[in-house]
mmCIF file of C-alpha atoms in Angstrom:
data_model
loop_
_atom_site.group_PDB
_atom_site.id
_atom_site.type_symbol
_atom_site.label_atom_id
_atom_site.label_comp_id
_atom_site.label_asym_id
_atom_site.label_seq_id
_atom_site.Cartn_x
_atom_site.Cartn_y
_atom_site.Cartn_z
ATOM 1 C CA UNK K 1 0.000 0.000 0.000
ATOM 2 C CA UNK K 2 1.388 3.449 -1.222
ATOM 3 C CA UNK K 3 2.066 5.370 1.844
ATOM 4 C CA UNK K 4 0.314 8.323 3.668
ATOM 5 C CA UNK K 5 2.796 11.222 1.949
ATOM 6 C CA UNK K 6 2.173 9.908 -1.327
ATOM 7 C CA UNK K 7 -1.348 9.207 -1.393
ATOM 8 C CA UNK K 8 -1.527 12.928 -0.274
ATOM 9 C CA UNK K 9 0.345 14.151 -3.083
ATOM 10 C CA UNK K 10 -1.957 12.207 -5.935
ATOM 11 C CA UNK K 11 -5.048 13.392 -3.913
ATOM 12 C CA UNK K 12 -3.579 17.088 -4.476
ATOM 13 C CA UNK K 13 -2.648 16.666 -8.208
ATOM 14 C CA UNK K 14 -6.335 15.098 -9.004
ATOM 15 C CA UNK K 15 -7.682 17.944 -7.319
ATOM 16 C CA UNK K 16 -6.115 20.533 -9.375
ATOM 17 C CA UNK K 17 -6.979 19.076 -12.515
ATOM 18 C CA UNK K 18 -10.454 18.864 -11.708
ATOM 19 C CA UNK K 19 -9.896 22.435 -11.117
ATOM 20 C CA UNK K 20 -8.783 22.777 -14.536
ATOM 21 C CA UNK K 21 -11.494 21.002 -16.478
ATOM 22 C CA UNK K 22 -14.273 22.733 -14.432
ATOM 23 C CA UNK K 23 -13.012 25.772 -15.171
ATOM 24 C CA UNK K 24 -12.901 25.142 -19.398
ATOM 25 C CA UNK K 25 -16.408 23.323 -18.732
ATOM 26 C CA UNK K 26 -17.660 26.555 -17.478
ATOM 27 C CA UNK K 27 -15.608 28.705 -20.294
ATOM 28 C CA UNK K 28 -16.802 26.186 -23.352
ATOM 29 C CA UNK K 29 -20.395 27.138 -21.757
ATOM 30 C CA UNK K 30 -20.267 30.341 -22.328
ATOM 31 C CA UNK K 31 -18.813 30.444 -25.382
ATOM 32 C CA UNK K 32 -21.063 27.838 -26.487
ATOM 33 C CA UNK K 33 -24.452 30.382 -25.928
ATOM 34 C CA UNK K 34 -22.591 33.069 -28.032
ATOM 35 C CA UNK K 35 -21.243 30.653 -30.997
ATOM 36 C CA UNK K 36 -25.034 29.331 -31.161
ATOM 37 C CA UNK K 37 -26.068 33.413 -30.832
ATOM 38 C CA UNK K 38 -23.527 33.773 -34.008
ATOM 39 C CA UNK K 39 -25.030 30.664 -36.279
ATOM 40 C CA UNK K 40 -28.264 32.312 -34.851
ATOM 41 C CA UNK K 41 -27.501 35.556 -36.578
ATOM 42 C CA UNK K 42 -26.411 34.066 -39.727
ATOM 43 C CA UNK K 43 -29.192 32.347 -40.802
ATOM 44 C CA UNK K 44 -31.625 34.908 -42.284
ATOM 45 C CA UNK K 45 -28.477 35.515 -44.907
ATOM 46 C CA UNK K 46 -27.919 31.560 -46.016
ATOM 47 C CA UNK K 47 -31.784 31.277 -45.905
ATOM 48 C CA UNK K 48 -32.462 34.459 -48.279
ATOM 49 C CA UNK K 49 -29.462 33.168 -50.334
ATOM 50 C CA UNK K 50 -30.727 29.829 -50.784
ATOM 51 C CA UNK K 51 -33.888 30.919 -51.420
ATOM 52 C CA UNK K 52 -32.810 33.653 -54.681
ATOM 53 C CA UNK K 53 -30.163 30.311 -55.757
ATOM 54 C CA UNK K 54 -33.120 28.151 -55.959
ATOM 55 C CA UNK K 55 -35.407 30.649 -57.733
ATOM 56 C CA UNK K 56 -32.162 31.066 -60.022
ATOM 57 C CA UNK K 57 -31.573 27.677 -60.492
ATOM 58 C CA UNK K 58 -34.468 26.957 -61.527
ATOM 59 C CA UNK K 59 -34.839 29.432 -64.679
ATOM 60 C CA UNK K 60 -31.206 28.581 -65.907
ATOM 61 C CA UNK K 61 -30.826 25.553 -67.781
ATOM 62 C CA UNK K 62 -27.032 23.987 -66.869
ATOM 63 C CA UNK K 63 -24.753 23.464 -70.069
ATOM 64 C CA UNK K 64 -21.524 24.169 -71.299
ATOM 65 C CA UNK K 65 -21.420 27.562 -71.451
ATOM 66 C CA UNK K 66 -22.988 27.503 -67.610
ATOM 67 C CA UNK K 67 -20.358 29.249 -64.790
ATOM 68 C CA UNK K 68 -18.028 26.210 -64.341
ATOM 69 C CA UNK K 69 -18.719 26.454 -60.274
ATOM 70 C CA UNK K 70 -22.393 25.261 -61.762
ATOM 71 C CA UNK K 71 -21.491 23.032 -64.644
ATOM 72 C CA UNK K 72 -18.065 21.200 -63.140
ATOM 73 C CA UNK K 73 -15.760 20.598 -65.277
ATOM 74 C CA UNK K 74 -16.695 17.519 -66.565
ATOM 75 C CA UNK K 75 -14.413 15.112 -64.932
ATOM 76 C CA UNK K 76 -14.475 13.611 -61.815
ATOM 77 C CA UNK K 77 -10.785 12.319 -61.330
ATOM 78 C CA UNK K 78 -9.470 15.157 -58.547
ATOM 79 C CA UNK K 79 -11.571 15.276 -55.396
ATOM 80 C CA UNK K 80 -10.559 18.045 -53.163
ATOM 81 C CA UNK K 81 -11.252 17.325 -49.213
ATOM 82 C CA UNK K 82 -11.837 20.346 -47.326
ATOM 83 C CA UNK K 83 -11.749 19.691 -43.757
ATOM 84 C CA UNK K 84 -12.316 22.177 -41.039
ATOM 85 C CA UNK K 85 -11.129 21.162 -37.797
ATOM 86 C CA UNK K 86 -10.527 23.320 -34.311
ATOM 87 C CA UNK K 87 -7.277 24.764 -33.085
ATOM 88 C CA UNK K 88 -7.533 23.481 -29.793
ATOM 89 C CA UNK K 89 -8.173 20.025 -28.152
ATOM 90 C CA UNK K 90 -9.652 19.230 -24.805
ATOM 91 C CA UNK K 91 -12.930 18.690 -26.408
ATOM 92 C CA UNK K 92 -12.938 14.415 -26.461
ATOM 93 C CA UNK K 93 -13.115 13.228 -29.743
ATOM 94 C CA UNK K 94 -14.674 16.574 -31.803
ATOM 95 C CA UNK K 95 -11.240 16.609 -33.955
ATOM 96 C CA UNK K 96 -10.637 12.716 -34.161
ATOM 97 C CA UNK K 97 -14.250 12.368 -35.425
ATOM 98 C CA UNK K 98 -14.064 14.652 -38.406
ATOM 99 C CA UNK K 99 -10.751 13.079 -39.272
ATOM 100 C CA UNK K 100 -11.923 9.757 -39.478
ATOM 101 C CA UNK K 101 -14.457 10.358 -41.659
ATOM 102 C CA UNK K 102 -12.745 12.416 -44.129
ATOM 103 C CA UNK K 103 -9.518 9.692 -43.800
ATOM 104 C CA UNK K 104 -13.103 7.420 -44.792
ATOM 105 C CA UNK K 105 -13.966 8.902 -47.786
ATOM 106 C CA UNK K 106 -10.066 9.365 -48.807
ATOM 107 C CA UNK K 107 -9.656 5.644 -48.650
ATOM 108 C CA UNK K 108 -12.586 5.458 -50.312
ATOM 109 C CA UNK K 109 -12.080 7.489 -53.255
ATOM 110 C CA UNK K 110 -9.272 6.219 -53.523
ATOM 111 C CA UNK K 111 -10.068 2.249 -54.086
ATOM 112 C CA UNK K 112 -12.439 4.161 -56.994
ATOM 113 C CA UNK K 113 -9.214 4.517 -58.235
ATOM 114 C CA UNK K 114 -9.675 8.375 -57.863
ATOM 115 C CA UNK K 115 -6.817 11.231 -56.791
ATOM 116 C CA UNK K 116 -7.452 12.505 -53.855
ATOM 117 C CA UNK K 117 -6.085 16.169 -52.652
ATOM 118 C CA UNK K 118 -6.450 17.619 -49.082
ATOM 119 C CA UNK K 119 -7.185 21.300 -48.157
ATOM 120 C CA UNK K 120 -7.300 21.746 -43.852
ATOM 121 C CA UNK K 121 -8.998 24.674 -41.904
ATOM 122 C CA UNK K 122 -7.475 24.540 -38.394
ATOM 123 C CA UNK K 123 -4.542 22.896 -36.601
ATOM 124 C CA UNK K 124 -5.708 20.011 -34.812
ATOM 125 C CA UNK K 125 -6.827 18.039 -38.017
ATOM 126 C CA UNK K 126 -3.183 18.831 -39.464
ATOM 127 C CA UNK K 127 -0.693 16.128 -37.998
ATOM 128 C CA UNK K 128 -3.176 13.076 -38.351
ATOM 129 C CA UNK K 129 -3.868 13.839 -41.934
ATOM 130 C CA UNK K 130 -0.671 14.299 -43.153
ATOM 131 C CA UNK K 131 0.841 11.501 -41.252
ATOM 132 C CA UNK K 132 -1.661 9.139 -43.444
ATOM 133 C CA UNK K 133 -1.566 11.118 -46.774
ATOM 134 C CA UNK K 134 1.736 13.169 -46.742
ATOM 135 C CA UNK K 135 1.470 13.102 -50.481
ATOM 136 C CA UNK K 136 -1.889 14.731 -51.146
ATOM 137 C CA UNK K 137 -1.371 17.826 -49.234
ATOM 138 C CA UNK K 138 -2.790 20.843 -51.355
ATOM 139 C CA UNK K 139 -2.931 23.354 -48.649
ATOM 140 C CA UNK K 140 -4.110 24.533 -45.159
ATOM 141 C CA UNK K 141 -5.597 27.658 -43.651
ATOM 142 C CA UNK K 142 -4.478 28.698 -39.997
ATOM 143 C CA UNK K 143 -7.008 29.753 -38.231
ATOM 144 C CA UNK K 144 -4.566 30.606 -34.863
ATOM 145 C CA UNK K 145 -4.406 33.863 -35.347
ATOM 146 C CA UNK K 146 -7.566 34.746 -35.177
ATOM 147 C CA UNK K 147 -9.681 34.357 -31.883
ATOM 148 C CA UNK K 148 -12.702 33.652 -34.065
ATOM 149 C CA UNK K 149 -13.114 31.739 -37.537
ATOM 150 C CA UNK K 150 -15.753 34.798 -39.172
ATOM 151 C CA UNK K 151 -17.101 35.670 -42.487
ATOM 152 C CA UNK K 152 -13.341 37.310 -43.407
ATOM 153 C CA UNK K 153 -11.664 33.853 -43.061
ATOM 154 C CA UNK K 154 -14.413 32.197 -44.901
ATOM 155 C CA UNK K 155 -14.273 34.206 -47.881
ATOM 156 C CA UNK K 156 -10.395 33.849 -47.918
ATOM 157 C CA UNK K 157 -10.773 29.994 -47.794
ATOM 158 C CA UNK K 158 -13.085 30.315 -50.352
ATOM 159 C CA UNK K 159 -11.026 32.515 -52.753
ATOM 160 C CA UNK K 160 -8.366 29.841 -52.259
ATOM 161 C CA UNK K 161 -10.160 27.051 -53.452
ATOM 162 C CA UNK K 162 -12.238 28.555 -56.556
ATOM 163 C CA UNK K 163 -8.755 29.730 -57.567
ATOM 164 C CA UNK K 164 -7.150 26.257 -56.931
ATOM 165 C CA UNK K 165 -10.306 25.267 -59.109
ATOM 166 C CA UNK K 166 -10.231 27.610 -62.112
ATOM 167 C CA UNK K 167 -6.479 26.576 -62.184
ATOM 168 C CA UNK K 168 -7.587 22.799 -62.631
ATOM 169 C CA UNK K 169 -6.386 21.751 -59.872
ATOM 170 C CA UNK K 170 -8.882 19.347 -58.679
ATOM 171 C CA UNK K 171 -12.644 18.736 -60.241
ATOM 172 C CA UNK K 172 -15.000 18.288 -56.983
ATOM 173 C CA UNK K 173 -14.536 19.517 -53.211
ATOM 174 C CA UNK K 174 -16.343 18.102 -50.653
ATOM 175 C CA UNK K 175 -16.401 19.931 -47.117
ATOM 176 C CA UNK K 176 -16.333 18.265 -44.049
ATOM 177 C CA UNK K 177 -17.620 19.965 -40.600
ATOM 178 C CA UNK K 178 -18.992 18.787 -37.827
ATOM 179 C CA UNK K 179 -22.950 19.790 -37.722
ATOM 180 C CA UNK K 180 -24.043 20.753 -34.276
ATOM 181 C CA UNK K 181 -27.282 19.064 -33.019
ATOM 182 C CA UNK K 182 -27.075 19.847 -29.226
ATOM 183 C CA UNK K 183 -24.843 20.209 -26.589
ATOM 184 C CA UNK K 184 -24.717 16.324 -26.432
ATOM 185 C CA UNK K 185 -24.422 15.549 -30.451
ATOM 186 C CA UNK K 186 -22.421 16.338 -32.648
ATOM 187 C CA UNK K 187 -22.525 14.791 -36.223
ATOM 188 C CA UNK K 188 -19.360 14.711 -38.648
ATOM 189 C CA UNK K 189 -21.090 15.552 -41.907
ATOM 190 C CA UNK K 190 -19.181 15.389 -45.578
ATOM 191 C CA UNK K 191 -21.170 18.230 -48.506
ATOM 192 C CA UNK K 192 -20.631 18.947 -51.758
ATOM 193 C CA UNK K 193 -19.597 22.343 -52.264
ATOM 194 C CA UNK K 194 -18.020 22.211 -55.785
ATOM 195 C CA UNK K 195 -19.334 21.728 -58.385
ATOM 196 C CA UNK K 196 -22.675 23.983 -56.237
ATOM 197 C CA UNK K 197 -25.543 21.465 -55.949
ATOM 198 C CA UNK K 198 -28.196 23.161 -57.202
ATOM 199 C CA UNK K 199 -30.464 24.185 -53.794
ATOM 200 C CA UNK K 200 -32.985 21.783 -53.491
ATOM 201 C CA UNK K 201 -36.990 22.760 -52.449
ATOM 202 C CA UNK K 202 -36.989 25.821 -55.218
ATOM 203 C CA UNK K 203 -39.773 27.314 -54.129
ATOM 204 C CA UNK K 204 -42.124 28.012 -56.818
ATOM 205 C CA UNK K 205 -43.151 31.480 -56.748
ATOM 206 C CA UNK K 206 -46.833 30.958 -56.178
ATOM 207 C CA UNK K 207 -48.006 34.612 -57.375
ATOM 208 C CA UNK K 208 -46.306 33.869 -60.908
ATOM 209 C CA UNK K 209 -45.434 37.436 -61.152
ATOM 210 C CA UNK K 210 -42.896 37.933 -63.604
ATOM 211 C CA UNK K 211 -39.584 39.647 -62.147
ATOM 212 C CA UNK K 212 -36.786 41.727 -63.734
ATOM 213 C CA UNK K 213 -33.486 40.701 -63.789
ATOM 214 C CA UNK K 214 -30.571 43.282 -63.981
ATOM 215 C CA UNK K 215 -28.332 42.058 -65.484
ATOM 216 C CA UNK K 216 -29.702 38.496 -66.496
ATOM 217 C CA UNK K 217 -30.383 35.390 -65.025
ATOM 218 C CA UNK K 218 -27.030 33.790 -65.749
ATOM 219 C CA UNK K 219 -24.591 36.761 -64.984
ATOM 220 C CA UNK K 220 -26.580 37.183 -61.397
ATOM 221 C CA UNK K 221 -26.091 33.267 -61.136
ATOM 222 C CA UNK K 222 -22.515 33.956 -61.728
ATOM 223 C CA UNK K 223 -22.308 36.409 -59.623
ATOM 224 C CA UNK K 224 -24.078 34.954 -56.826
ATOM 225 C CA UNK K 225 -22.507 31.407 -56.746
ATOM 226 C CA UNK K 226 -18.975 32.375 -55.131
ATOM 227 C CA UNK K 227 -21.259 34.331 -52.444
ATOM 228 C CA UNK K 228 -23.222 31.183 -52.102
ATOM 229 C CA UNK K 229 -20.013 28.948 -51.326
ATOM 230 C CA UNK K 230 -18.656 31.706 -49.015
ATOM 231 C CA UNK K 231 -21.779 31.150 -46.968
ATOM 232 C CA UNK K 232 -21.538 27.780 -47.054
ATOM 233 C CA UNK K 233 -17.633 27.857 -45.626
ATOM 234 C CA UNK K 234 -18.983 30.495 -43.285
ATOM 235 C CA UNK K 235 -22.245 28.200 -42.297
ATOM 236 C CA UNK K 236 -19.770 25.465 -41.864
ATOM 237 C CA UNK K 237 -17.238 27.457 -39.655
ATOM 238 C CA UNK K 238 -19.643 28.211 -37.066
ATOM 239 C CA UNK K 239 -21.657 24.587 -36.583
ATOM 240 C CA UNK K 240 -18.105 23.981 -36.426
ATOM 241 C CA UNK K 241 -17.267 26.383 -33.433
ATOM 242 C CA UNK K 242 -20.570 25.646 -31.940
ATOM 243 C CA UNK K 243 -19.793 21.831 -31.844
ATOM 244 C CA UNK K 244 -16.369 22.489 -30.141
ATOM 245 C CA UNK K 245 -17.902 23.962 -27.476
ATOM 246 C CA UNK K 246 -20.427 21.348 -26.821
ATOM 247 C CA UNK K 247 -17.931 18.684 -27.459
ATOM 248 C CA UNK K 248 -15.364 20.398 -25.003
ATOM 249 C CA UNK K 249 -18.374 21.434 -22.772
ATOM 250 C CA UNK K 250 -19.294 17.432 -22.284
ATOM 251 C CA UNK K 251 -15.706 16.140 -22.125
ATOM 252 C CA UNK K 252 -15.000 18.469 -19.451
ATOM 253 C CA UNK K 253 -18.075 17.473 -17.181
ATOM 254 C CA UNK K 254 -17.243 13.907 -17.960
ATOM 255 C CA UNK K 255 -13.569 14.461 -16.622
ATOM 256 C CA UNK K 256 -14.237 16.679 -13.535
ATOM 257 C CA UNK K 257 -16.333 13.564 -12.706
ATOM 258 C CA UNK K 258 -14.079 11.151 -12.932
ATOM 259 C CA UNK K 259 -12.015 13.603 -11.112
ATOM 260 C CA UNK K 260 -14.720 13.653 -8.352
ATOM 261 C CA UNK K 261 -14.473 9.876 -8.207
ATOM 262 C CA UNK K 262 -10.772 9.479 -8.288
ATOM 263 C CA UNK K 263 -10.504 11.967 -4.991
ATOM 264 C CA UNK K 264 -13.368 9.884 -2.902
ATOM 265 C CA UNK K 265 -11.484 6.970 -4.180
ATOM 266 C CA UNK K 266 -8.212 7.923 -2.804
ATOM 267 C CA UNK K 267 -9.772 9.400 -0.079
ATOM 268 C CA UNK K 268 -11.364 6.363 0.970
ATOM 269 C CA UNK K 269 -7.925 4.464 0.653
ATOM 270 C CA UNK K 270 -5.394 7.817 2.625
ATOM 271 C CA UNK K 271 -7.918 7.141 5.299
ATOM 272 C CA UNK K 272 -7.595 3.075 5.576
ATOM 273 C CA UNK K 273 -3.848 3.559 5.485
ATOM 274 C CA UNK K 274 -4.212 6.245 7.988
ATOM 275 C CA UNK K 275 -6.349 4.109 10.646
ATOM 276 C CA UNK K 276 -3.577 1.047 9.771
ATOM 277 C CA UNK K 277 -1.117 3.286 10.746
ATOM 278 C CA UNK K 278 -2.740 4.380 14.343
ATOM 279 C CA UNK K 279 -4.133 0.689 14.727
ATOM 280 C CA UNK K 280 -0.415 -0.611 14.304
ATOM 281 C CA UNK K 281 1.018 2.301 16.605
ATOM 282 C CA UNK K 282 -1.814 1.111 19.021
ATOM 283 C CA UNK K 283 -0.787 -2.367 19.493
ATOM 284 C CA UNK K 284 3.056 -1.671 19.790
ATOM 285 C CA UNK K 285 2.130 0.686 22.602
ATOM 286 C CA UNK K 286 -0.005 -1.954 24.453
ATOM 287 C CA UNK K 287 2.339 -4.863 23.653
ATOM 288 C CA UNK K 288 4.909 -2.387 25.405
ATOM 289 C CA UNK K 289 2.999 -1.947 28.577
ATOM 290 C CA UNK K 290 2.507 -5.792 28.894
ATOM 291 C CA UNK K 291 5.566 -6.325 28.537
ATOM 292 C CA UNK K 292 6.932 -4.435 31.793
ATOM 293 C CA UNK Q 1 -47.460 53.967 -47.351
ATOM 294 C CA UNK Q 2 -44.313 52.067 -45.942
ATOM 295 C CA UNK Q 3 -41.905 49.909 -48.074
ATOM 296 C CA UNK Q 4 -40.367 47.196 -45.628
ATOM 297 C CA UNK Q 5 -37.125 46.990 -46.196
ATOM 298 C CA UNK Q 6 -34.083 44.537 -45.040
ATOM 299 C CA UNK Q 7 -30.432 44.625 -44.875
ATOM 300 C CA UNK Q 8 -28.863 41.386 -44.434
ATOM 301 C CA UNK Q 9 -25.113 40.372 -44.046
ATOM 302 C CA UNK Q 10 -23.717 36.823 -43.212
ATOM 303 C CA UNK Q 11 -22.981 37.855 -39.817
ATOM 304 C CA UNK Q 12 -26.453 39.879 -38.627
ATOM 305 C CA UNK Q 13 -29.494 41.384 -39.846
ATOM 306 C CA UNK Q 14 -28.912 44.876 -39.807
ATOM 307 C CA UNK Q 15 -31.893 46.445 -40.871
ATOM 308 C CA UNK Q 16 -35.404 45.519 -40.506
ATOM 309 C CA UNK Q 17 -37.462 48.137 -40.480
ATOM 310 C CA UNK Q 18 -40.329 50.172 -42.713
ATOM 311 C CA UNK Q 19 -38.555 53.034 -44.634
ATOM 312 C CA UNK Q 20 -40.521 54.931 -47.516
ATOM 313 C CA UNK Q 21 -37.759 54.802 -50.150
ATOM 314 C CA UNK Q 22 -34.259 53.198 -50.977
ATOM 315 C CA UNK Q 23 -32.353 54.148 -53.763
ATOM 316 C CA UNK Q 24 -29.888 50.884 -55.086
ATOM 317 C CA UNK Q 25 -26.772 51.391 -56.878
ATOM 318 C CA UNK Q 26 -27.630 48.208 -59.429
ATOM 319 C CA UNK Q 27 -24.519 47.612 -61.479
ATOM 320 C CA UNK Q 28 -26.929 48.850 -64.774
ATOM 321 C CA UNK Q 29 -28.083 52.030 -62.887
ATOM 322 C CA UNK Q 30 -29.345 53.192 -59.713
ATOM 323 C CA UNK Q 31 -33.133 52.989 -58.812
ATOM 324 C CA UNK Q 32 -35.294 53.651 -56.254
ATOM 325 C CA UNK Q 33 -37.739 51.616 -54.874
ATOM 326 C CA UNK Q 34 -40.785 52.394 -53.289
ATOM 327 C CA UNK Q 35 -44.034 50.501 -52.030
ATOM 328 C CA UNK Q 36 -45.446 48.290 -54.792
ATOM 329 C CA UNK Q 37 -42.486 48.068 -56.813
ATOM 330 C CA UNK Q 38 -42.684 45.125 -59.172
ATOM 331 C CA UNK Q 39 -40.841 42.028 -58.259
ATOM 332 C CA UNK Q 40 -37.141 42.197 -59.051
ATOM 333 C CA UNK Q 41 -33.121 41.087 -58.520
ATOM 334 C CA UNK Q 42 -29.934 42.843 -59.262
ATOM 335 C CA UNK Q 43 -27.105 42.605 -58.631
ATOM 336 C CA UNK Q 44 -25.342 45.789 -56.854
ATOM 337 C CA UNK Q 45 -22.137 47.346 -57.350
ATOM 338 C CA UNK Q 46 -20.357 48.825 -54.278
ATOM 339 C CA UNK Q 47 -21.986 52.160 -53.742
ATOM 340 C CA UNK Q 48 -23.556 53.325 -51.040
ATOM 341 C CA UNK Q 49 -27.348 52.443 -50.349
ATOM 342 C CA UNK Q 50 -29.620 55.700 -49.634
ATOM 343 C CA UNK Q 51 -32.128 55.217 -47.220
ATOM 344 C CA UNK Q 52 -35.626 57.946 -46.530
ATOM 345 C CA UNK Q 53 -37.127 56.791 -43.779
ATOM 346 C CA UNK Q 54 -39.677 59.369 -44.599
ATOM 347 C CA UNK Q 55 -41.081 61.145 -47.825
ATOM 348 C CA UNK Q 56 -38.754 64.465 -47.324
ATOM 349 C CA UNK Q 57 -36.666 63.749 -44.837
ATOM 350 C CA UNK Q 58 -32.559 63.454 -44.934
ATOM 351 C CA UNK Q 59 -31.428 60.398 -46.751
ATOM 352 C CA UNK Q 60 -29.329 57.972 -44.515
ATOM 353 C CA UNK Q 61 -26.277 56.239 -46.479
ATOM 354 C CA UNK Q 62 -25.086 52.829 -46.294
ATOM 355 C CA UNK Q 63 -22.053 51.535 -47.746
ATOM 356 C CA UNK Q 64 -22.846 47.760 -49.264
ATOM 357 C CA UNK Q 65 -20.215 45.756 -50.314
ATOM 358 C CA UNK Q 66 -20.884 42.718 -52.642
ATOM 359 C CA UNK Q 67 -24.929 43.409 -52.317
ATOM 360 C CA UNK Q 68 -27.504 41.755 -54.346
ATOM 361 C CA UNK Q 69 -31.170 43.430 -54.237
ATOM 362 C CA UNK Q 70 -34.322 40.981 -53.928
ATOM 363 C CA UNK Q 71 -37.614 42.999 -54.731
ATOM 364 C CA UNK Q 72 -41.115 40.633 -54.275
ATOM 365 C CA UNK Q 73 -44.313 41.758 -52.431
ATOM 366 C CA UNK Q 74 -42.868 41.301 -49.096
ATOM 367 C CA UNK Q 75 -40.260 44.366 -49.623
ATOM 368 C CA UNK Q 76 -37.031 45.168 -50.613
ATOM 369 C CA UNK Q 77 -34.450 42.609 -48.981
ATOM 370 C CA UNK Q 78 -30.397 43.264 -50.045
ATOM 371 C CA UNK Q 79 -28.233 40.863 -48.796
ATOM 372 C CA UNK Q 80 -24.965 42.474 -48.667
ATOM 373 C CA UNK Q 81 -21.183 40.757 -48.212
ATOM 374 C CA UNK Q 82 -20.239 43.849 -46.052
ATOM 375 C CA UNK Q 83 -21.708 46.818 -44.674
ATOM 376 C CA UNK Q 84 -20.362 50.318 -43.154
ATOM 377 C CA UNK Q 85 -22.742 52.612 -41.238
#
């Protein structure tokens, strides 16, 4: 059995870490009301967006001469993986999630005999991903130097990879986030983002009245679908931050529990040792008396 | 005789309110739009967005960066990239 001084010692180091993950619990909490406050905000944009895309979609036929963010470019050998990970960690397995299923679909694509080409948002996604494909690295965005991922850094991602793309450098990206259901769930999700899937549930203008374009249909397409993968990056950026915090917030609880456990634990054992230790000091004293 | 209008950028709305005329800087010309207008979309250039809250009064500028104008029978909505004032 460990002795008194030691069992102290352990008893004081568990304690202080418990310290530690209550306090991040309580920090992810907070941040976790104002990164839902901030996906909050941004939906009447991505909904209004959506909504003109569909109407859009609808009235242009795609072909040829279509924007090639629309069309594609015809091939589907290149698939660019966009995955957006956090910069930090303490947040159980948030990071290791997403990485597994984009390392998934790379495997995947791959036995399709496809190419498969890596772009990473964030730090923590960095090392596993290039330890597995250290061939198919064709870029990464740091996201450390900013407190938080917003619109800016979305439409610089974005830039990147529709110039990466009208340089032929891959032929279809697919995103991968992790979408935030609750505090609780989290789900790793893979989307299309080039070539843009046309918006599903067009809504059919019901009052049929006809609307002027300026300029036309396709140039407006043109000029909207850029906007309309910056909002997706953006959209994606903050389930993303919002599912960090919930992940972090429910690792942390789970560890200053087990923290909780560990002390009454140890507790239980420093004072067993402790009562040895008098109960043994005891019977040396008594034995003593006897004896004279 | 109110025109409701909306300003919209990825990170807020910024503007939801009933105004009585906006004038948009379309990238074919400017126009304003009041109650009634007939449906519409264009595409903006960067130029500020005037705003009369009332028939007479002041105009109030907006800067819109990246903006695209939606006109249907619910008002005028721009979604804009950016925004300044």
């Amino acid at each position: 059995m460990a002795n008194l001084k030691e069992l102290k010692g352990r008893i004081n180091s568990v304690k202080s870490t418990q310290k530690i993950t209550k306090a991040k619990q309580m920090v992810a909490a907070a941040k976790l009301r104002k990164a839902q406050a901030a996906a909050e905000a941004a939906r009447p944009y991505a909904g209004e967006l959506a909504k003109v895309m569909a109407s859009l979609a609808g009235k242009v036929t795609v072909s040829e001469s279509s924007p090639k963010l629309l069309a594609g470019t015809g091939k589907d050998q290149v698939h660019l993986l966009v995955v957006a990970n956090s910069d930090k960690g303490l947040a159980g397995a948030f990071n290791s999630n997403i990485v597994r299923a984009a390392l998934a679909k790379a495997a995947e694509l791959n036995a399709a005999g496809k190419t498969v080409l890596f772009y990473l948002v964030g730090r923590k996604g960095r090392a596993p991903i290039r330890r597995a494909w250290p061939q198919a690295q064709a870029g990464d965005y740091d996201t450390t130097t900013v407190r938080e991922a917003g619109f800016a850094e979305a439409e610089k991602i974005a830039d990147e990879i529709v110039a990466m793309y009208e340089a032929g450098k891959f032929d279809i990206a697919h995103l991968f986030y992790s979408k935030f259901k609750s505090a609780l769930v989290q789900e790793p999700t893979v989307q299309q983002i080039i070539p843009v899937p046309a918006p599903a549930n067009a809504v059919v203008d019901a009052s049929g009245a006809a609307v002027d374009y300026e300029p036309d249909e396709e140039e407006i397409l043109a000029a909207l679908l850029p906007r309309y993968l910056k909002t997706q990056l953006f959209g994606a950026l903050l389930e993303n931050m919002a599912s960090e915090q919930g992940a972090s917030m429910t690792a942390m609880d789970n560890a200053t529990r087990n923290a909780g456990d560990l002390i009454n634990k140890l507790t239980i054992q420093y004072n067993r040792s402790r009562q040895a230790a008098i109960t043994t000091e005891l019977i040396e004293i008594i034995a003593g008396a006897e004896a004279l | 005789m109110a025109l409701h209008f909306e300003l919209v950028t990825p990170a807020r709305l910024v503007r939801s309110e009933d105004v009585w005329m906006v004038q948009v800087p379309g990238t074919e010309g400017e126009f304003g739009v009041l109650e009634g207008h007939a449906p519409a979309m264009a595409a903006l250039k960067d130029a500020p967005l005037r705003v009369w809250k009332t028939e007479g009064a002041a105009p109030e500028e907006i800067m819109v960066q990246g903006g695209f104008a939606e006109v249907s029978a619910g008002g005028l909505t721009v979604l804009a990239e950016h925004v300044e004032g």
